[in-house]
GROMACS .gro file of N, CA and C in nm:
model
  534
    1MET      N    1  20.945  15.196   7.983
    1MET     CA    2  20.964  15.173   7.842
    1MET      C    3  20.836  15.121   7.778
    2ARG      N    4  20.768  15.027   7.848
    2ARG     CA    5  20.646  14.971   7.795
    2ARG      C    6  20.540  15.077   7.773
    3GLY      N    7  20.530  15.166   7.863
    3GLY     CA    8  20.431  15.272   7.850
    3GLY      C    9  20.461  15.362   7.732
    4ALA      N   10  20.589  15.384   7.703
    4ALA     CA   11  20.627  15.468   7.589
    4ALA      C   12  20.587  15.402   7.458
    5ILE      N   13  20.603  15.269   7.449
    5ILE     CA   14  20.565  15.198   7.326
    5ILE      C   15  20.415  15.204   7.307
    6ARG      N   16  20.339  15.186   7.415
    6ARG     CA   17  20.194  15.195   7.404
    6ARG      C   18  20.153  15.334   7.359
    7GLY      N   19  20.218  15.432   7.412
    7GLY     CA   20  20.185  15.569   7.375
    7GLY      C   21  20.217  15.596   7.229
    8ALA      N   22  20.330  15.540   7.180
    8ALA     CA   23  20.368  15.561   7.040
    8ALA      C   24  20.267  15.493   6.948
    9ARG      N   25  20.221  15.374   6.985
    9ARG     CA   26  20.119  15.307   6.903
    9ARG      C   27  19.993  15.391   6.896
   10PHE      N   28  19.955  15.448   7.007
   10PHE     CA   29  19.835  15.530   7.011
   10PHE      C   30  19.846  15.648   6.916
   11LEU      N   31  19.965  15.705   6.903
   11LEU     CA   32  19.984  15.820   6.815
   11LEU      C   33  19.961  15.783   6.669
   12PHE      N   34  19.994  15.659   6.631
   12PHE     CA   35  19.983  15.619   6.491
   12PHE      C   36  19.847  15.559   6.455
   13GLN      N   37  19.765  15.531   6.553
   13GLN     CA   38  19.634  15.476   6.524
   13GLN      C   39  19.539  15.589   6.485
   14LYS      N   40  19.455  15.563   6.388
   14LYS     CA   41  19.357  15.661   6.345
   14LYS      C   42  19.221  15.620   6.400
   15ALA      N   43  19.136  15.713   6.408
   15ALA     CA   44  18.998  15.685   6.449
   15ALA      C   45  18.935  15.595   6.344
   16ALA      N   46  18.838  15.513   6.387
   16ALA     CA   47  18.774  15.418   6.296
   16ALA      C   48  18.716  15.487   6.174
   17SER      N   49  18.664  15.606   6.188
   17SER     CA   50  18.605  15.676   6.073
   17SER      C   51  18.712  15.722   5.974
   18GLU      N   52  18.838  15.734   6.017
   18GLU     CA   53  18.944  15.780   5.929
   18GLU      C   54  19.016  15.665   5.858
   19ARG      N   55  18.998  15.542   5.906
   19ARG     CA   56  19.071  15.430   5.847
   19ARG      C   57  19.013  15.394   5.711
   20LYS      N   58  19.102  15.362   5.621
   20LYS     CA   59  19.062  15.311   5.490
   20LYS      C   60  19.121  15.172   5.478
   21TYR      N   61  19.034  15.075   5.467
   21TYR     CA   62  19.083  14.939   5.457
   21TYR      C   63  19.137  14.908   5.319
   22PHE      N   64  19.082  14.970   5.219
   22PHE     CA   65  19.129  14.950   5.082
   22PHE      C   66  19.147  15.086   5.019
   23PRO      N   67  19.251  15.103   4.941
   23PRO     CA   68  19.267  15.231   4.873
   23PRO      C   69  19.151  15.252   4.775
   24GLU      N   70  19.126  15.378   4.745
   24GLU     CA   71  19.012  15.409   4.658
   24GLU      C   72  19.024  15.340   4.522
   25ALA      N   73  19.145  15.328   4.471
   25ALA     CA   74  19.165  15.266   4.340
   25ALA      C   75  19.198  15.117   4.354
   26GLY      N   76  19.183  15.062   4.474
   26GLY     CA   77  19.224  14.925   4.499
   26GLY      C   78  19.147  14.821   4.421
   27PHE      N   79  19.021  14.844   4.394
   27PHE     CA   80  18.941  14.747   4.322
   27PHE      C   81  18.894  14.802   4.189
   28ARG      N   82  18.976  14.880   4.130
   28ARG     CA   83  18.943  14.934   3.999
   28ARG      C   84  18.952  14.820   3.897
   29PHE      N   85  18.846  14.796   3.825
   29PHE     CA   86  18.848  14.690   3.725
   29PHE      C   87  18.896  14.748   3.593
   30PHE      N   88  18.973  14.671   3.523
   30PHE     CA   89  19.028  14.716   3.397
   30PHE      C   90  19.008  14.607   3.294
   31GLU      N   91  19.023  14.644   3.170
   31GLU     CA   92  19.006  14.549   3.061
   31GLU      C   93  19.128  14.459   3.054
   32ALA      N   94  19.106  14.331   3.048
   32ALA     CA   95  19.217  14.237   3.032
   32ALA      C   96  19.267  14.246   2.889
   33PRO      N   97  19.393  14.215   2.867
   33PRO     CA   98  19.442  14.218   2.730
   33PRO      C   99  19.367  14.119   2.643
   34ALA      N  100  19.343  14.155   2.521
   34ALA     CA  101  19.270  14.067   2.430
   34ALA      C  102  19.355  13.945   2.398
   35ASP      N  103  19.288  13.831   2.379
   35ASP     CA  104  19.365  13.712   2.341
   35ASP      C  105  19.404  13.721   2.195
   36SER      N  106  19.467  13.616   2.144
   36SER     CA  107  19.517  13.623   2.008
   36SER      C  108  19.407  13.633   1.903
   37LEU      N  109  19.285  13.596   1.940
   37LEU     CA  110  19.176  13.610   1.844
   37LEU      C  111  19.124  13.753   1.840
   38GLY      N  112  19.152  13.827   1.945
   38GLY     CA  113  19.101  13.963   1.953
   38GLY      C  114  18.956  13.960   1.997
   39GLY      N  115  18.923  14.039   2.094
   39GLY     CA  116  18.785  14.047   2.140
   39GLY      C  117  18.744  13.922   2.215
   40ASP      N  118  18.616  13.891   2.209
   40ASP     CA  119  18.561  13.781   2.285
   40ASP      C  120  18.543  13.654   2.203
   41ALA      N  121  18.600  13.649   2.083
   41ALA     CA  122  18.581  13.533   1.997
   41ALA      C  123  18.649  13.411   2.056
   42VAL      N  124  18.577  13.300   2.060
   42VAL     CA  125  18.631  13.174   2.107
   42VAL      C  126  18.619  13.076   1.991
   43PRO      N  127  18.727  13.004   1.959
   43PRO     CA  128  18.719  12.910   1.848
   43PRO      C  129  18.618  12.799   1.878
   44LEU      N  130  18.558  12.745   1.774
   44LEU     CA  131  18.459  12.640   1.791
   44LEU      C  132  18.524  12.502   1.804
   45GLN      N  133  18.640  12.484   1.740
   45GLN     CA  134  18.709  12.355   1.745
   45GLN      C  135  18.858  12.377   1.766
   46ILE      N  136  18.921  12.270   1.809
   46ILE     CA  137  19.067  12.270   1.826
   46ILE      C  138  19.130  12.234   1.693
   47GLU      N  139  19.242  12.295   1.664
   47GLU     CA  140  19.322  12.259   1.548
   47GLU      C  141  19.446  12.187   1.601
   48LEU      N  142  19.448  12.055   1.589
   48LEU     CA  143  19.551  11.970   1.651
   48LEU      C  144  19.659  11.932   1.552
   49THR      N  145  19.784  11.949   1.596
   49THR     CA  146  19.898  11.892   1.526
   49THR      C  147  19.965  11.797   1.624
   50LEU      N  148  19.967  11.668   1.590
   50LEU     CA  149  20.025  11.564   1.674
   50LEU      C  150  20.142  11.502   1.598
   51THR      N  151  20.262  11.511   1.657
   51THR     CA  152  20.380  11.457   1.591
   51THR      C  153  20.451  11.356   1.680
   52LYS      N  154  20.515  11.261   1.612
   52LYS     CA  155  20.601  11.163   1.677
   52LYS      C  156  20.739  11.184   1.618
   53GLN      N  157  20.827  11.244   1.696
   53GLN     CA  158  20.960  11.281   1.652
   53GLN      C  159  20.949  11.361   1.522
   54ASP      N  160  20.979  11.306   1.406
   54ASP     CA  161  20.974  11.380   1.280
   54ASP      C  162  20.854  11.344   1.193
   55GLU      N  163  20.761  11.271   1.247
   55GLU     CA  164  20.647  11.222   1.169
   55GLU      C  165  20.517  11.286   1.215
   56PHE      N  166  20.437  11.335   1.121
   56PHE     CA  167  20.305  11.389   1.152
   56PHE      C  168  20.205  11.275   1.166
   57ILE      N  169  20.133  11.272   1.278
   57ILE     CA  170  20.021  11.179   1.293
   57ILE      C  171  19.893  11.253   1.256
   58HIS      N  172  19.880  11.376   1.305
   58HIS     CA  173  19.772  11.466   1.263
   58HIS      C  174  19.836  11.601   1.234
   59LYS      N  175  19.798  11.659   1.123
   59LYS     CA  176  19.850  11.792   1.087
   59LYS      C  177  19.732  11.887   1.073
   60GLN      N  178  19.717  11.973   1.173
   60GLN     CA  179  19.611  12.074   1.176
   60GLN      C  180  19.473  12.010   1.159
   61ARG      N  181  19.451  11.904   1.232
   61ARG     CA  182  19.323  11.832   1.227
   61ARG      C  183  19.226  11.894   1.325
   62GLU      N  184  19.105  11.920   1.281
   62GLU     CA  185  19.004  11.976   1.370
   62GLU      C  186  18.949  11.866   1.460
   63CYS      N  187  18.932  11.900   1.588
   63CYS     CA  188  18.873  11.805   1.683
   63CYS      C  189  18.800  11.883   1.792
   64ASN      N  190  18.719  11.812   1.869
   64ASN     CA  191  18.637  11.877   1.972
   64ASN      C  192  18.708  11.890   2.106
   65ALA      N  193  18.783  11.786   2.145
   65ALA     CA  194  18.846  11.785   2.278
   65ALA      C  195  18.967  11.693   2.278
   66ILE      N  196  19.058  11.721   2.371
   66ILE     CA  197  19.178  11.639   2.390
   66ILE      C  198  19.198  11.621   2.539
   67THR      N  199  19.237  11.501   2.581
   67THR     CA  200  19.273  11.476   2.720
   67THR      C  201  19.416  11.425   2.722
   68ILE      N  202  19.501  11.493   2.800
   68ILE     CA  203  19.641  11.453   2.810
   68ILE      C  204  19.675  11.426   2.956
   69ARG      N  205  19.783  11.354   2.978
   69ARG     CA  206  19.830  11.324   3.113
   69ARG      C  207  19.959  11.403   3.137
   70THR      N  208  19.959  11.487   3.240
   70THR     CA  209  20.075  11.568   3.273
   70THR      C  210  20.128  11.528   3.411
   71ALA      N  211  20.234  11.593   3.453
   71ALA     CA  212  20.291  11.565   3.584
   71ALA      C  213  20.192  11.598   3.696
   72GLU      N  214  20.103  11.696   3.673
   72GLU     CA  215  20.004  11.735   3.774
   72GLU      C  216  19.877  11.652   3.767
   73GLY      N  217  19.860  11.573   3.664
   73GLY     CA  218  19.739  11.493   3.648
   73GLY      C  219  19.683  11.506   3.508
   74GLU      N  220  19.560  11.464   3.490
   74GLU     CA  221  19.497  11.473   3.358
   74GLU      C  222  19.451  11.615   3.331
   75LEU      N  223  19.463  11.654   3.205
   75LEU     CA  224  19.423  11.788   3.162
   75LEU      C  225  19.333  11.775   3.041
   76GLY      N  226  19.211  11.827   3.052
   76GLY     CA  227  19.118  11.829   2.941
   76GLY      C  228  19.131  11.960   2.867
   77ILE      N  229  19.137  11.954   2.734
   77ILE     CA  230  19.155  12.073   2.652
   77ILE      C  231  19.035  12.086   2.559
   78LEU      N  232  18.971  12.201   2.564
   78LEU     CA  233  18.864  12.235   2.471
   78LEU      C  234  18.907  12.357   2.393
   79ALA      N  235  18.834  12.390   2.289
   79ALA     CA  236  18.863  12.510   2.211
   79ALA      C  237  18.856  12.632   2.301
   80GLY      N  238  18.954  12.721   2.291
   80GLY     CA  239  18.956  12.841   2.373
   80GLY      C  240  19.024  12.821   2.506
   81HIS      N  241  19.090  12.707   2.527
   81HIS     CA  242  19.162  12.681   2.653
   81HIS      C  243  19.269  12.788   2.671
   82GLU      N  244  19.302  12.819   2.795
   82GLU     CA  245  19.405  12.918   2.822
   82GLU      C  246  19.540  12.868   2.772
   83TYR      N  247  19.629  12.962   2.745
   83TYR     CA  248  19.763  12.931   2.695
   83TYR      C  249  19.841  12.854   2.801
   84THR      N  250  19.902  12.745   2.761
   84THR     CA  251  19.987  12.669   2.854
   84THR      C  252  20.082  12.581   2.775
   85ILE      N  253  20.193  12.549   2.837
   85ILE     CA  254  20.286  12.449   2.786
   85ILE      C  255  20.299  12.343   2.894
   86GLU      N  256  20.275  12.218   2.860
   86GLU     CA  257  20.275  12.110   2.959
   86GLU      C  258  20.369  11.998   2.917
   87GLN      N  259  20.442  11.944   3.014
   87GLN     CA  260  20.522  11.825   2.990
   87GLN      C  261  20.430  11.704   3.007
   88LEU      N  262  20.431  11.617   2.908
   88LEU     CA  263  20.344  11.499   2.910
   88LEU      C  264  20.410  11.385   2.985
   89SER      N  265  20.330  11.316   3.063
   89SER     CA  266  20.375  11.195   3.133
   89SER      C  267  20.341  11.075   3.047
   90PRO      N  268  20.410  10.964   3.068
   90PRO     CA  269  20.373  10.843   2.994
   90PRO      C  270  20.228  10.808   3.021
   91GLY      N  271  20.159  10.765   2.918
   91GLY     CA  272  20.018  10.731   2.935
   91GLY      C  273  19.944  10.735   2.803
   92VAL      N  274  19.823  10.787   2.808
   92VAL     CA  275  19.733  10.785   2.693
   92VAL      C  276  19.685  10.925   2.662
   93ILE      N  277  19.680  10.958   2.533
   93ILE     CA  278  19.617  11.081   2.485
   93ILE      C  279  19.483  11.041   2.424
   94ASP      N  280  19.376  11.106   2.469
   94ASP     CA  281  19.243  11.083   2.413
   94ASP      C  282  19.207  11.202   2.325
   95ILE      N  283  19.164  11.173   2.202
   95ILE     CA  284  19.126  11.279   2.108
   95ILE      C  285  18.983  11.252   2.063
   96ASP      N  286  18.894  11.348   2.088
   96ASP     CA  287  18.756  11.341   2.040
   96ASP      C  288  18.748  11.420   1.910
   97ILE      N  289  18.750  11.348   1.798
   97ILE     CA  290  18.744  11.415   1.668
   97ILE      C  291  18.606  11.476   1.650
   98ASP      N  292  18.503  11.397   1.672
   98ASP     CA  293  18.365  11.447   1.673
   98ASP      C  294  18.286  11.353   1.764
   99ALA      N  295  18.155  11.363   1.761
   99ALA     CA  296  18.072  11.285   1.853
   99ALA      C  297  18.090  11.134   1.835
  100ASP      N  298  18.120  11.090   1.712
  100ASP     CA  299  18.129  10.946   1.685
  100ASP      C  300  18.272  10.892   1.676
  101VAL      N  301  18.368  10.979   1.649
  101VAL     CA  302  18.505  10.935   1.625
  101VAL      C  303  18.595  10.978   1.740
  102LYS      N  304  18.655  10.878   1.806
  102LYS     CA  305  18.748  10.903   1.915
  102LYS      C  306  18.874  10.823   1.888
  103GLU      N  307  18.989  10.885   1.913
  103GLU     CA  308  19.117  10.817   1.893
  103GLU      C  309  19.195  10.819   2.024
  104ARG      N  310  19.269  10.711   2.048
  104ARG     CA  311  19.351  10.702   2.169
  104ARG      C  312  19.492  10.658   2.128
  105TYR      N  313  19.591  10.725   2.186
  105TYR     CA  314  19.731  10.696   2.156
  105TYR      C  315  19.807  10.673   2.285
  106ALA      N  316  19.895  10.573   2.284
  106ALA     CA  317  19.987  10.549   2.394
  106ALA      C  318  20.113  10.631   2.367
  107ILE      N  319  20.158  10.706   2.468
  107ILE     CA  320  20.278  10.787   2.451
  107ILE      C  321  20.375  10.758   2.566
  108SER      N  322  20.503  10.787   2.540
  108SER     CA  323  20.604  10.768   2.644
  108SER      C  324  20.644  10.902   2.706
  109GLY      N  325  20.587  11.010   2.659
  109GLY     CA  326  20.618  11.143   2.711
  109GLY      C  327  20.624  11.242   2.596
  110GLY      N  328  20.649  11.368   2.630
  110GLY     CA  329  20.658  11.472   2.529
  110GLY      C  330  20.612  11.605   2.584
  111PHE      N  331  20.570  11.695   2.495
  111PHE     CA  332  20.524  11.827   2.534
  111PHE      C  333  20.398  11.865   2.458
  112ALA      N  334  20.310  11.939   2.525
  112ALA     CA  335  20.189  11.993   2.463
  112ALA      C  336  20.196  12.145   2.472
  113HIS      N  337  20.176  12.211   2.360
  113HIS     CA  338  20.174  12.356   2.353
  113HIS      C  339  20.032  12.397   2.316
  114VAL      N  340  19.959  12.451   2.413
  114VAL     CA  341  19.818  12.486   2.395
  114VAL      C  342  19.808  12.637   2.382
  115ASN      N  343  19.756  12.683   2.269
  115ASN     CA  344  19.736  12.826   2.246
  115ASN      C  345  19.591  12.863   2.273
  116ASP      N  346  19.569  12.988   2.311
  116ASP     CA  347  19.432  13.031   2.340
  116ASP      C  348  19.349  13.055   2.215
  117ASN      N  349  19.409  13.041   2.097
  117ASN     CA  350  19.333  13.059   1.973
  117ASN      C  351  19.284  12.926   1.916
  118GLY      N  352  19.294  12.817   1.996
  118GLY     CA  353  19.242  12.688   1.953
  118GLY      C  354  19.345  12.597   1.888
  119VAL      N  355  19.469  12.642   1.876
  119VAL     CA  356  19.574  12.561   1.815
  119VAL      C  357  19.647  12.484   1.925
  120VAL      N  358  19.659  12.352   1.907
  120VAL     CA  359  19.729  12.266   2.003
  120VAL      C  360  19.833  12.185   1.926
  121ASP      N  361  19.958  12.196   1.971
  121ASP     CA  362  20.068  12.119   1.913
  121ASP      C  363  20.118  12.021   2.019
  122ILE      N  364  20.118  11.893   1.986
  122ILE     CA  365  20.166  11.790   2.077
  122ILE      C  366  20.279  11.716   2.008
  123ASN      N  367  20.395  11.714   2.075
  123ASN     CA  368  20.512  11.645   2.021
  123ASN      C  369  20.550  11.533   2.117
  124CYS      N  370  20.552  11.410   2.067
  124CYS     CA  371  20.580  11.292   2.150
  124CYS      C  372  20.705  11.221   2.099
  125VAL      N  373  20.771  11.149   2.189
  125VAL     CA  374  20.883  11.066   2.149
  125VAL      C  375  20.828  10.941   2.081
  126GLU      N  376  20.735  10.876   2.145
  126GLU     CA  377  20.666  10.760   2.090
  126GLU      C  378  20.516  10.784   2.097
  127CYS      N  379  20.444  10.750   1.993
  127CYS     CA  380  20.300  10.770   1.988
  127CYS      C  381  20.239  10.657   1.905
  128ILE      N  382  20.175  10.563   1.974
  128ILE     CA  383  20.125  10.442   1.909
  128ILE      C  384  19.973  10.435   1.931
  129PRO      N  385  19.896  10.407   1.826
  129PRO     CA  386  19.752  10.390   1.847
  129PRO      C  387  19.728  10.281   1.951
  130LEU      N  388  19.641  10.310   2.045
  130LEU     CA  389  19.617  10.219   2.157
  130LEU      C  390  19.568  10.082   2.111
  131ASN      N  391  19.492  10.079   2.001
  131ASN     CA  392  19.439   9.951   1.954
  131ASN      C  393  19.547   9.859   1.895
  132GLU      N  394  19.669   9.909   1.879
  132GLU     CA  395  19.778   9.826   1.830
  132GLU      C  396  19.854   9.757   1.944
  133LEU      N  397  19.820   9.787   2.068
  133LEU     CA  398  19.888   9.727   2.183
  133LEU      C  399  19.813   9.603   2.231
  134ASP      N  400  19.888   9.509   2.286
  134ASP     CA  401  19.834   9.382   2.334
  134ASP      C  402  19.825   9.385   2.487
  135LEU      N  403  19.705   9.373   2.541
  135LEU     CA  404  19.683   9.377   2.686
  135LEU      C  405  19.761   9.268   2.758
  136ASP      N  406  19.767   9.148   2.701
  136ASP     CA  407  19.838   9.038   2.766
  136ASP      C  408  19.987   9.069   2.781
  137LYS      N  409  20.047   9.127   2.678
  137LYS     CA  410  20.189   9.161   2.685
  137LYS      C  411  20.214   9.271   2.788
  138VAL      N  412  20.127   9.370   2.790
  138VAL     CA  413  20.142   9.479   2.887
  138VAL      C  414  20.130   9.424   3.029
  139SER      N  415  20.034   9.334   3.052
  139SER     CA  416  20.017   9.273   3.184
  139SER      C  417  20.140   9.192   3.223
  140LYS      N  418  20.199   9.122   3.126
  140LYS     CA  419  20.320   9.043   3.151
  140LYS      C  420  20.436   9.136   3.192
  141TYR      N  421  20.451   9.248   3.122
  141TYR     CA  422  20.559   9.343   3.154
  141TYR      C  423  20.539   9.404   3.293
  142ILE      N  424  20.414   9.427   3.331
  142ILE     CA  425  20.385   9.481   3.465
  142ILE      C  426  20.426   9.379   3.571
  143GLU      N  427  20.393   9.253   3.550
  143GLU     CA  428  20.431   9.150   3.648
  143GLU      C  429  20.583   9.139   3.661
  144GLU      N  430  20.654   9.148   3.549
  144GLU     CA  431  20.801   9.143   3.554
  144GLU      C  432  20.857   9.263   3.630
  145ALA      N  433  20.798   9.381   3.605
  145ALA     CA  434  20.845   9.502   3.672
  145ALA      C  435  20.814   9.494   3.822
  146LYS      N  436  20.698   9.442   3.860
  146LYS     CA  437  20.665   9.429   4.001
  146LYS      C  438  20.764   9.338   4.073
  147ALA      N  439  20.806   9.232   4.005
  147ALA     CA  440  20.904   9.140   4.065
  147ALA      C  441  21.038   9.209   4.087
  148ASP      N  442  21.074   9.302   3.998
  148ASP     CA  443  21.202   9.372   4.008
  148ASP      C  444  21.199   9.491   4.106
  149LEU      N  445  21.082   9.530   4.154
  149LEU     CA  446  21.074   9.644   4.246
  149LEU      C  447  21.146   9.618   4.378
  150ASN      N  448  21.160   9.492   4.416
  150ASN     CA  449  21.227   9.457   4.542
  150ASN      C  450  21.367   9.401   4.520
  151HIS      N  451  21.420   9.420   4.401
  151HIS     CA  452  21.552   9.367   4.367
  151HIS      C  453  21.659   9.437   4.450
  152ALA      N  454  21.769   9.367   4.477
  152ALA     CA  455  21.878   9.423   4.558
  152ALA      C  456  21.953   9.534   4.484
  153ASP      N  457  21.960   9.525   4.352
  153ASP     CA  458  22.033   9.624   4.271
  153ASP      C  459  21.947   9.749   4.249
  154ALA      N  460  22.002   9.864   4.283
  154ALA     CA  461  21.927   9.991   4.271
  154ALA      C  462  21.893  10.024   4.126
  155ILE      N  463  21.979   9.988   4.033
  155ILE     CA  464  21.953  10.016   3.891
  155ILE      C  465  21.835   9.932   3.842
  156VAL      N  466  21.829   9.808   3.882
  156VAL     CA  467  21.718   9.722   3.843
  156VAL      C  468  21.587   9.776   3.902
  157ARG      N  469  21.592   9.821   4.028
  157ARG     CA  470  21.472   9.879   4.090
  157ARG      C  471  21.428  10.005   4.017
  158ALA      N  472  21.524  10.090   3.979
  158ALA     CA  473  21.490  10.214   3.907
  158ALA      C  474  21.425  10.184   3.772
  159LYS      N  475  21.479  10.085   3.701
  159LYS     CA  476  21.419  10.045   3.572
  159LYS      C  477  21.277   9.992   3.592
  160ALA      N  478  21.257   9.918   3.700
  160ALA     CA  479  21.124   9.864   3.729
  160ALA      C  480  21.025   9.976   3.760
  161GLU      N  481  21.069  10.079   3.833
  161GLU     CA  482  20.981  10.192   3.863
  161GLU      C  483  20.943  10.267   3.736
  162ILE      N  484  21.038  10.284   3.645
  162ILE     CA  485  21.009  10.350   3.517
  162ILE      C  486  20.912  10.266   3.436
  163ALA      N  487  20.933  10.135   3.434
  163ALA     CA  488  20.842  10.045   3.362
  163ALA      C  489  20.701  10.053   3.419
  164MET      N  490  20.690  10.056   3.550
  164MET     CA  491  20.556  10.066   3.613
  164MET      C  492  20.489  10.197   3.575
  165GLU      N  493  20.566  10.305   3.574
  165GLU     CA  494  20.509  10.436   3.537
  165GLU      C  495  20.460  10.437   3.394
  166LEU      N  496  20.526  10.362   3.308
  166LEU     CA  497  20.486  10.355   3.168
  166LEU      C  498  20.371  10.258   3.145
  167TYR      N  499  20.378  10.139   3.205
  167TYR     CA  500  20.282  10.034   3.172
  167TYR      C  501  20.150  10.042   3.247
  168GLU      N  502  20.148  10.093   3.370
  168GLU     CA  503  20.022  10.096   3.445
  168GLU      C  504  19.913  10.180   3.377
  169PRO      N  505  19.943  10.302   3.328
  169PRO     CA  506  19.836  10.376   3.257
  169PRO      C  507  19.790  10.305   3.130
  170LEU      N  508  19.882  10.237   3.061
  170LEU     CA  509  19.843  10.163   2.941
  170LEU      C  510  19.753  10.046   2.976
  171ASP      N  511  19.788   9.976   3.082
  171ASP     CA  512  19.706   9.864   3.127
  171ASP      C  513  19.566   9.912   3.161
  172PHE      N  514  19.557  10.022   3.234
  172PHE     CA  515  19.427  10.077   3.272
  172PHE      C  516  19.345  10.115   3.148
  173ALA      N  517  19.409  10.183   3.053
  173ALA     CA  518  19.338  10.225   2.931
  173ALA      C  519  19.296  10.107   2.848
  174LEU      N  520  19.382  10.007   2.837
  174LEU     CA  521  19.346   9.888   2.757
  174LEU      C  522  19.232   9.810   2.821
  175ARG      N  523  19.229   9.805   2.952
  175ARG     CA  524  19.119   9.734   3.020
  175ARG      C  525  18.986   9.808   3.003
  176GLN      N  526  18.991   9.940   2.990
  176GLN     CA  527  18.868  10.017   2.967
  176GLN      C  528  18.811   9.990   2.829
  177THR      N  529  18.899   9.969   2.731
  177THR     CA  530  18.853   9.950   2.594
  177THR      C  531  18.812   9.806   2.564
  178SER      N  532  18.861   9.711   2.645
  178SER     CA  533  18.830   9.571   2.614
  178SER      C  534  18.708   9.522   2.687
   0.00000   0.00000   0.00000
């Protein structure tokens, strides 16, 4: 039986000169579909709309760059960024309006809709300018949450984990600015 299988394999093998590792059309390059701007045009600036529930914080404001925090980590957005929709994690949004003006906001979560034509829409549940937060209070809340991480009640521990997820990025951002 073994000899028959070897013989059958031999019948299906081709000589090295006859083998084709890739089909002739395998690496045919084609034109990618044009983005929403059409052609190779890339916007020079981002057009940002930042909302907090039903309130506009920025409405179609031009800016140079945005940094957001997602479940996968930090994401930097420049004009012409690829299309994506991202769920925002609690933390800080950094907005570079121009070389001299930078804004930072503390958020509790939300969604960012990034279009390839330079339009970015960010919708947050809570969005507070970072300079309105008190570092001492945030540090106090972190200490309280750390104490509750070892609590016997599972609900208290879960609340403490949520608090840590919210307050640690704020603490880090506030310490950078002070």
